[in-house]
Short mmCIF file of C-alpha atoms and ligand atoms in Angstrom, two decimals:
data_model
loop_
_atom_site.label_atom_id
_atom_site.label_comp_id
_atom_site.label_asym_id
_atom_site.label_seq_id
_atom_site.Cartn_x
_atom_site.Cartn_y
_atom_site.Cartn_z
CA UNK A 6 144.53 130.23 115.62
CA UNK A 7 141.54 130.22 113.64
CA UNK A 8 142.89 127.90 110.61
CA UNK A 9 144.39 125.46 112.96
CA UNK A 10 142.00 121.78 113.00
CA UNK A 11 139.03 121.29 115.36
CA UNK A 12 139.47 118.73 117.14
CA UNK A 13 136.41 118.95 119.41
CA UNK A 14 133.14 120.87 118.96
CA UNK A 15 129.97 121.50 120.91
CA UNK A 16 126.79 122.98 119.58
CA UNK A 17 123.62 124.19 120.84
CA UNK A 18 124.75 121.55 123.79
CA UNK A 19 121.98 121.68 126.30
CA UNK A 20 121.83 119.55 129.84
CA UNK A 21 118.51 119.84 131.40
CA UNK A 22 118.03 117.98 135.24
CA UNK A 23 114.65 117.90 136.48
CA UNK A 24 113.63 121.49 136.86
CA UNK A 25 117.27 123.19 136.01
CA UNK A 26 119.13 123.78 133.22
CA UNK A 27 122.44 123.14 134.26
CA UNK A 28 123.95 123.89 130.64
CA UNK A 29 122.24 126.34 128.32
CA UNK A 30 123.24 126.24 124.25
CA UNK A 31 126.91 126.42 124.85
CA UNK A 32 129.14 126.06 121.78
CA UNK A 33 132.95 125.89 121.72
CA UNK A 34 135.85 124.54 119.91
CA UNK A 35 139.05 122.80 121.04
CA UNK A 36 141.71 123.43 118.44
CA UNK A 37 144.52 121.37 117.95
CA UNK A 38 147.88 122.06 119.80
CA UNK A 39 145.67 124.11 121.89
CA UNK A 40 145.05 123.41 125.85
CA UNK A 41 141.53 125.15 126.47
CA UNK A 42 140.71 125.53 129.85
CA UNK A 43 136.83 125.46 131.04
CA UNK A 44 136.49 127.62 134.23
CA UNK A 45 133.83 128.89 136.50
CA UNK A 46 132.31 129.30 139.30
CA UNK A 47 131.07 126.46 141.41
CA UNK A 48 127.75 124.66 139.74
CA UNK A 49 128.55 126.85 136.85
CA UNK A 50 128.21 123.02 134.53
CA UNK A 51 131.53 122.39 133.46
CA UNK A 52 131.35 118.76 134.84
CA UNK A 53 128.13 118.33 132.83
CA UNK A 54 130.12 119.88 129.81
CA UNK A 55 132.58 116.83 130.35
CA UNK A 56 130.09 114.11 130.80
CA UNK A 57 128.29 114.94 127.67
CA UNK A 58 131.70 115.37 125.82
CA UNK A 59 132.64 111.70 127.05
CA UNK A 60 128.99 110.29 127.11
CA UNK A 61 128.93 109.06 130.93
CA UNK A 62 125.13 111.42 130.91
CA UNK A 63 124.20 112.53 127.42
CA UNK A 64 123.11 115.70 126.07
CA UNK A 65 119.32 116.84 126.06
CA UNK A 66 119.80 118.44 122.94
CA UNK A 67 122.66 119.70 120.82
CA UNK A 68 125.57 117.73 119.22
CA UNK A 69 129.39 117.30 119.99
CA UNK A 70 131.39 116.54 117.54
CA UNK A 71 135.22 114.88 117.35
CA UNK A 72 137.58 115.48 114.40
CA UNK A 73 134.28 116.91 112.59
CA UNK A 74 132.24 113.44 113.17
CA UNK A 75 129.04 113.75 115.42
CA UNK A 76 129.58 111.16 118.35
CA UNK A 77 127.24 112.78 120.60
CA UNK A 78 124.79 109.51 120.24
CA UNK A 79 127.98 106.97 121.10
CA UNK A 80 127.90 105.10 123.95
CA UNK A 81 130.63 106.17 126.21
CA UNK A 82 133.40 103.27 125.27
CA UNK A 83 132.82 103.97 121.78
CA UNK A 84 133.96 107.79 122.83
CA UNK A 85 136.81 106.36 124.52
CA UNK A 86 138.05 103.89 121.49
CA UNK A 87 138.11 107.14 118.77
CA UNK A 88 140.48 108.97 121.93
CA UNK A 89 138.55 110.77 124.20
CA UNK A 90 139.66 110.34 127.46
CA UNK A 91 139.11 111.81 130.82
CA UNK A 92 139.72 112.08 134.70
CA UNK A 93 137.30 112.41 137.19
CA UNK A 94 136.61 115.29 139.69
CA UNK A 95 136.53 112.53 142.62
CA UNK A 96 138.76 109.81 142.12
CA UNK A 97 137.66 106.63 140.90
CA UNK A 98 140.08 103.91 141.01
CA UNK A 99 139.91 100.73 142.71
CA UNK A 100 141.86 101.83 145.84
CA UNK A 101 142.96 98.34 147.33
CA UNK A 102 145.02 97.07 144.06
CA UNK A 103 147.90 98.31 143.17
CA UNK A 104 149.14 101.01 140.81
CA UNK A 105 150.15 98.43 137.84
CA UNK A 106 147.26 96.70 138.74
CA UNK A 107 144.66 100.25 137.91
CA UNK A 108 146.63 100.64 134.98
CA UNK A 109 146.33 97.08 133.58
CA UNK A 110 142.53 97.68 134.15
CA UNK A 111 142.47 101.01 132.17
CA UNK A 112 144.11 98.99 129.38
CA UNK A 113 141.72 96.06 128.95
CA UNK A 114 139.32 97.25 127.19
CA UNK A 115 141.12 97.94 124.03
CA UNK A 116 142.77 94.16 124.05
CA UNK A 117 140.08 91.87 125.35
CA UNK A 118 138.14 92.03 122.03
CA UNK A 119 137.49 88.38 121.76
CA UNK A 120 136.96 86.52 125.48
CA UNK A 121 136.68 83.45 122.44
CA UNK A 122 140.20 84.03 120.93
CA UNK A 123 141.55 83.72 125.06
CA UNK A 124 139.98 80.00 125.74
CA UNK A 125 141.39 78.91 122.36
CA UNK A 126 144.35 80.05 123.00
CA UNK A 127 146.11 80.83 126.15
CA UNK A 128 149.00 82.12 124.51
CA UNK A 129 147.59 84.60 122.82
CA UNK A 130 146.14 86.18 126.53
CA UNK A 131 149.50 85.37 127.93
CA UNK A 132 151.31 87.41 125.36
CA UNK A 133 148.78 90.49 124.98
CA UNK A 134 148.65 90.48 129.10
CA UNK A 135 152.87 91.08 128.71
CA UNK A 136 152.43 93.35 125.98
CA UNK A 137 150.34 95.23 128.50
CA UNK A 138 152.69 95.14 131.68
CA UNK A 139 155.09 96.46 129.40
CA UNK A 140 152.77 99.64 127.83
CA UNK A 141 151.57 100.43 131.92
CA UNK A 142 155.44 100.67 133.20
CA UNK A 143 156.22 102.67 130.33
CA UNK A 144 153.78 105.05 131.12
CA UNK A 145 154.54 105.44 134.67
CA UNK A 146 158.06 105.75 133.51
CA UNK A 147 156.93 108.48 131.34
CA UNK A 148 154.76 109.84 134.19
CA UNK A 149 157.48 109.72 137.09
CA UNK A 150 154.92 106.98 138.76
CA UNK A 151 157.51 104.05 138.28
CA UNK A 152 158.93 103.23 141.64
CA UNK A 153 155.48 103.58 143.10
CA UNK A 154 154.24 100.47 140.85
CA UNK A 155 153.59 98.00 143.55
CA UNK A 156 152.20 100.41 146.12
CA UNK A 157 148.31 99.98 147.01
CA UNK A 158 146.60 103.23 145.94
CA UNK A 159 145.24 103.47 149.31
CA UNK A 160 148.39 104.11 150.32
CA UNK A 161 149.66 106.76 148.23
CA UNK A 162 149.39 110.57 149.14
CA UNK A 163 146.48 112.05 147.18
CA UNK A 164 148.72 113.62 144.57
CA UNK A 165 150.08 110.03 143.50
CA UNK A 166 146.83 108.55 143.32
CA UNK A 167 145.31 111.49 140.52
CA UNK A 168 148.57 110.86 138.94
CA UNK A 169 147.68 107.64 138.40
CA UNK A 170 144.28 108.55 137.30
CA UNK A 171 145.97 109.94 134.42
CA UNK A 172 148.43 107.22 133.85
CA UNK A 173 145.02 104.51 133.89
CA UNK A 174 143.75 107.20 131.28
CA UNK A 175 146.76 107.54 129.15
CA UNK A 176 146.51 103.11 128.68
CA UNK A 177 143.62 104.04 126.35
CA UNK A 178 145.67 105.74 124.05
CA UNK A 179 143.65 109.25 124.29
CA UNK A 180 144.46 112.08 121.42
CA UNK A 181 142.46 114.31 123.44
CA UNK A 182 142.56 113.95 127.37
CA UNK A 183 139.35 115.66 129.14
CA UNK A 184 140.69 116.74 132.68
CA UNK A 185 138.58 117.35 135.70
CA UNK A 186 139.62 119.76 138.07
CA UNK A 187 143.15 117.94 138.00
CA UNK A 188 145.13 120.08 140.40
CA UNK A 189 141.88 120.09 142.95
CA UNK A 190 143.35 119.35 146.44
CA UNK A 191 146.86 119.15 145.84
CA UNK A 192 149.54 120.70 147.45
CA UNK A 193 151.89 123.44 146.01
CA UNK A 194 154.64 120.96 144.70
CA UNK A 195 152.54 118.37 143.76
CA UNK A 196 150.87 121.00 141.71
CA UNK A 197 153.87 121.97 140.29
CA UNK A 198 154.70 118.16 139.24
CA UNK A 199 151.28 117.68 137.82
CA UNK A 200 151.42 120.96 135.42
CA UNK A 201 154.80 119.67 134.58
CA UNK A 202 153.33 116.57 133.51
CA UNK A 203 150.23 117.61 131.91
CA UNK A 204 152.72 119.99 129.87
CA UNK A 205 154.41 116.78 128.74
CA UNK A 206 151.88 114.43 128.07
CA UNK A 207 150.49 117.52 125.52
CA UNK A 208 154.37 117.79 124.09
CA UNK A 209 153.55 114.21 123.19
CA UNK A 210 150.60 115.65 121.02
CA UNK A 211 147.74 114.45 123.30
CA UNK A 212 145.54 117.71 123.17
CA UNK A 213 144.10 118.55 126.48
CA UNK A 214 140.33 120.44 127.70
CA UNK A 215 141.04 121.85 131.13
CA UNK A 216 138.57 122.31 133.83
CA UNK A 217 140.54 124.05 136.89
CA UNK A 218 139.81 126.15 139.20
CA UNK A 219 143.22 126.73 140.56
CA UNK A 220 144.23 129.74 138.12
CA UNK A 221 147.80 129.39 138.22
CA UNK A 222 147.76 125.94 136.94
CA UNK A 223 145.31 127.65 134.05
CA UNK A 224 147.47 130.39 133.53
CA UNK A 225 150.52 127.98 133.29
CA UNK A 226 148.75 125.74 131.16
CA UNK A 227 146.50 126.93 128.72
CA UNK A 228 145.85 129.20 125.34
CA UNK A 229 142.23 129.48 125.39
CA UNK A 230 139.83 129.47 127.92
CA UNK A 231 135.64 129.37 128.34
CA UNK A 232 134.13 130.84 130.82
CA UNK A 233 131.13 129.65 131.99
CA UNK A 234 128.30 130.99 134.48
CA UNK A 235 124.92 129.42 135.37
CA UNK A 236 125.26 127.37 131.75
CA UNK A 237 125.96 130.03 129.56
CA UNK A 238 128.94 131.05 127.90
CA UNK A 239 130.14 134.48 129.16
CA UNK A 240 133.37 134.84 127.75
CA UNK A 241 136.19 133.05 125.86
CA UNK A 242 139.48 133.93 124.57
CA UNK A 243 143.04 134.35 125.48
CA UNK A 244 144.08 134.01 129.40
CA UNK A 245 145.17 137.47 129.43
CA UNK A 246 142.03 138.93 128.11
CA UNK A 247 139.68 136.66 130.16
CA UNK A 248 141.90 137.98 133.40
CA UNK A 249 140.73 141.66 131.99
CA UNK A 250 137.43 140.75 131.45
CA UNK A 251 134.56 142.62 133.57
CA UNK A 252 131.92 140.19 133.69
CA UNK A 253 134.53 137.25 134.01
CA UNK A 254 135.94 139.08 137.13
CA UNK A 255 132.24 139.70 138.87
CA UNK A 256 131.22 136.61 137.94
CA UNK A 257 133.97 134.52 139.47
CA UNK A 258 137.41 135.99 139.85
CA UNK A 259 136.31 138.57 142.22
CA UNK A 260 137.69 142.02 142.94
CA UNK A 261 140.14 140.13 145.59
CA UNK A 262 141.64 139.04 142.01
CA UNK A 263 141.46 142.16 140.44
CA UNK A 264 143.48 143.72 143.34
CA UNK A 265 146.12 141.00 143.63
CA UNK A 266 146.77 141.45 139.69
CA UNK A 267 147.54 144.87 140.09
CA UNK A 268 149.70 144.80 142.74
CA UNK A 269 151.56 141.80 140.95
CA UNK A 270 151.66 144.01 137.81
CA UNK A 271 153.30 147.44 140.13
CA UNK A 272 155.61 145.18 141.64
CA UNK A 273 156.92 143.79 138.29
CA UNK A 274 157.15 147.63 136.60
N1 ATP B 302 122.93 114.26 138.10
C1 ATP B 302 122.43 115.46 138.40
N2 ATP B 302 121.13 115.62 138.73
C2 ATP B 302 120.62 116.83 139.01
N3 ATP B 302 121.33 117.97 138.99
C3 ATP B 302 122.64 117.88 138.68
C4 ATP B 302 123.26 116.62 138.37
N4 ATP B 302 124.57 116.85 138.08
C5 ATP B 302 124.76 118.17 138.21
N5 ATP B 302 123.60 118.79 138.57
C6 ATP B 302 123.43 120.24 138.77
O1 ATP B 302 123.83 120.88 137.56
C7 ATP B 302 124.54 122.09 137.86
C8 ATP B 302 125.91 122.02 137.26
O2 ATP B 302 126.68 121.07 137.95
P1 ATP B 302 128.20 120.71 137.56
O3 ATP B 302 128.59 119.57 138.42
O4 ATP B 302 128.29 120.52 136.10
O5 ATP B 302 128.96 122.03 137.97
P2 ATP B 302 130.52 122.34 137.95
O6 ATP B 302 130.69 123.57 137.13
O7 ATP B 302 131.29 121.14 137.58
O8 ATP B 302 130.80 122.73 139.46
P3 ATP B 302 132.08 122.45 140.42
O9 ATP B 302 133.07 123.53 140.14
O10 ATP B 302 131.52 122.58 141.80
O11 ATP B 302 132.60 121.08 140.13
C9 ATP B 302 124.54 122.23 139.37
O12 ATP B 302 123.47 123.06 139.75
C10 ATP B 302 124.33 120.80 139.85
O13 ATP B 302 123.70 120.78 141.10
MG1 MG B 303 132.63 119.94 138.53
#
């Protein structure tokens, strides 16, 4: 694992809010054809990992850095235009347009470079707007979202609309996909669906950084995990060693955890 490419690094990253310090010198590296998962407990900072990864509220101190390249000083669409892109813990899509129509959004901002180029020449807008039908069914084609095109997103079950979360995401062409407690509220099969689908985006070679706390999806899912606590690091390796780890299991798995393992691990002898 070690020789395999970096594809994202953190260093000394530090978040300081008024009074707290929500993330204390944490370092870590995503590896390529790797899916490393970000766990721990509630408040632990793993959403204020993501948001200096992607830029949406900057580091205090400490650098991130993509494919070796600091970006940690980019504004966020910059971030999103080298291929970092994410999902939010809460939803945010615009709930009273349809699925295409989220999508079509997500996709804009790589096309509309020049409002200029559009006035002088319809055509051009009329073409690049096909172009980008076309790229936004394919992906809910790809995502099992097709049929569901037309429907308002306030109408769609919860699973359907984080689904297409990650379809709006997937529009801006991401080679590394930042996901935010993905499986969070969803119900067994929709879970199911969605690790099936996070599985095949990544076959597609869109590397993925995991925050879950659902830890059958993260056991399903991924080959490294960080564990954090309070801001700090506590532990980080393979799933199967973090599930043996002491201060991982006190910290946030709980004994309950511990107990259920072992009986899990008699009944399969
Ligand atoms: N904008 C903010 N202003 C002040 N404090 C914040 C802000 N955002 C987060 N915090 C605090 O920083 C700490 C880390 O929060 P964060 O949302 O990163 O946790 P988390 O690990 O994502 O938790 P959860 O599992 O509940 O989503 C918490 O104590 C939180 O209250
Ligand atoms: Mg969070």
């Amino acid at each position: 694992m070690e020789h395999t490419e970096v594809v994202l690094e953190v260093r000394n990253l530090v978040k300081r809010f008024e009074g707290l310090v929500a993330v204390d010198q944490l370092n870590f590296k995503v590896r390529k054809g790797r899916i490393h998962a970000l766990i721990g407990p509630n408040g632990a900072g793993k959403t204020t990992t993501v948001n200096m990864i992607t830029g949406d509220n900057p580091q205090t101190e400490g650098d991130v850095l993509f494919y070796g390249k600091s970006i940690s000083k980019l504004p966020v669409y910059a971030r999103a235009n080298l291929g970092i892109g994410r999902t939010f813990q809460n939803i945010k899509l615009f709930s009273t347009m349809t699925v295409l129509e989220n999508l079509l959004i997500g996709g804009q901002s790589k096309t509309t470079k020049s409002l200029l180029k559009y006035l002088a020449n319809p055509r051009i807008a009329q073409k690049e707007e096909q172009q980008l039908k076309e790229k936004a069914e394919g992906i809910l084609n790809f995502i099992g979202m097709y049929q569901y095109k037309d429907e308002l997103v306030s109408n769609l079950a919860y699973g359907r609309q984080k689904m297409t979360e990650l379809g709006r995401t997937l529009m801006g062409d991401p080679r590394l996909i930042l996901l935010d407690e993905p499986a969070a509220g969803l119900n067994p099969s929709e879970r199911k669906e969605f690790i099936d689908i996070i599985q095949k985006v990544f076959d597609q070679g869109v590397d993925m950084f995991l925050i879950e706390h659902n830890m059958d999806v993260v056991m399903n899912l991924s080959h490294d995990i960080t564990v954090l606590n309070f801001g700090c690091k506590i532990a980080e390796g393979a799933p199967k060693e973090i599930l043996e780890n002491e201060e991982v299991i006190s910290a946030y798995l709980g004994e309950g955890y511990r107990k259920q393992m072992k009986k899990e691990a008699e009944q399969n002898a």
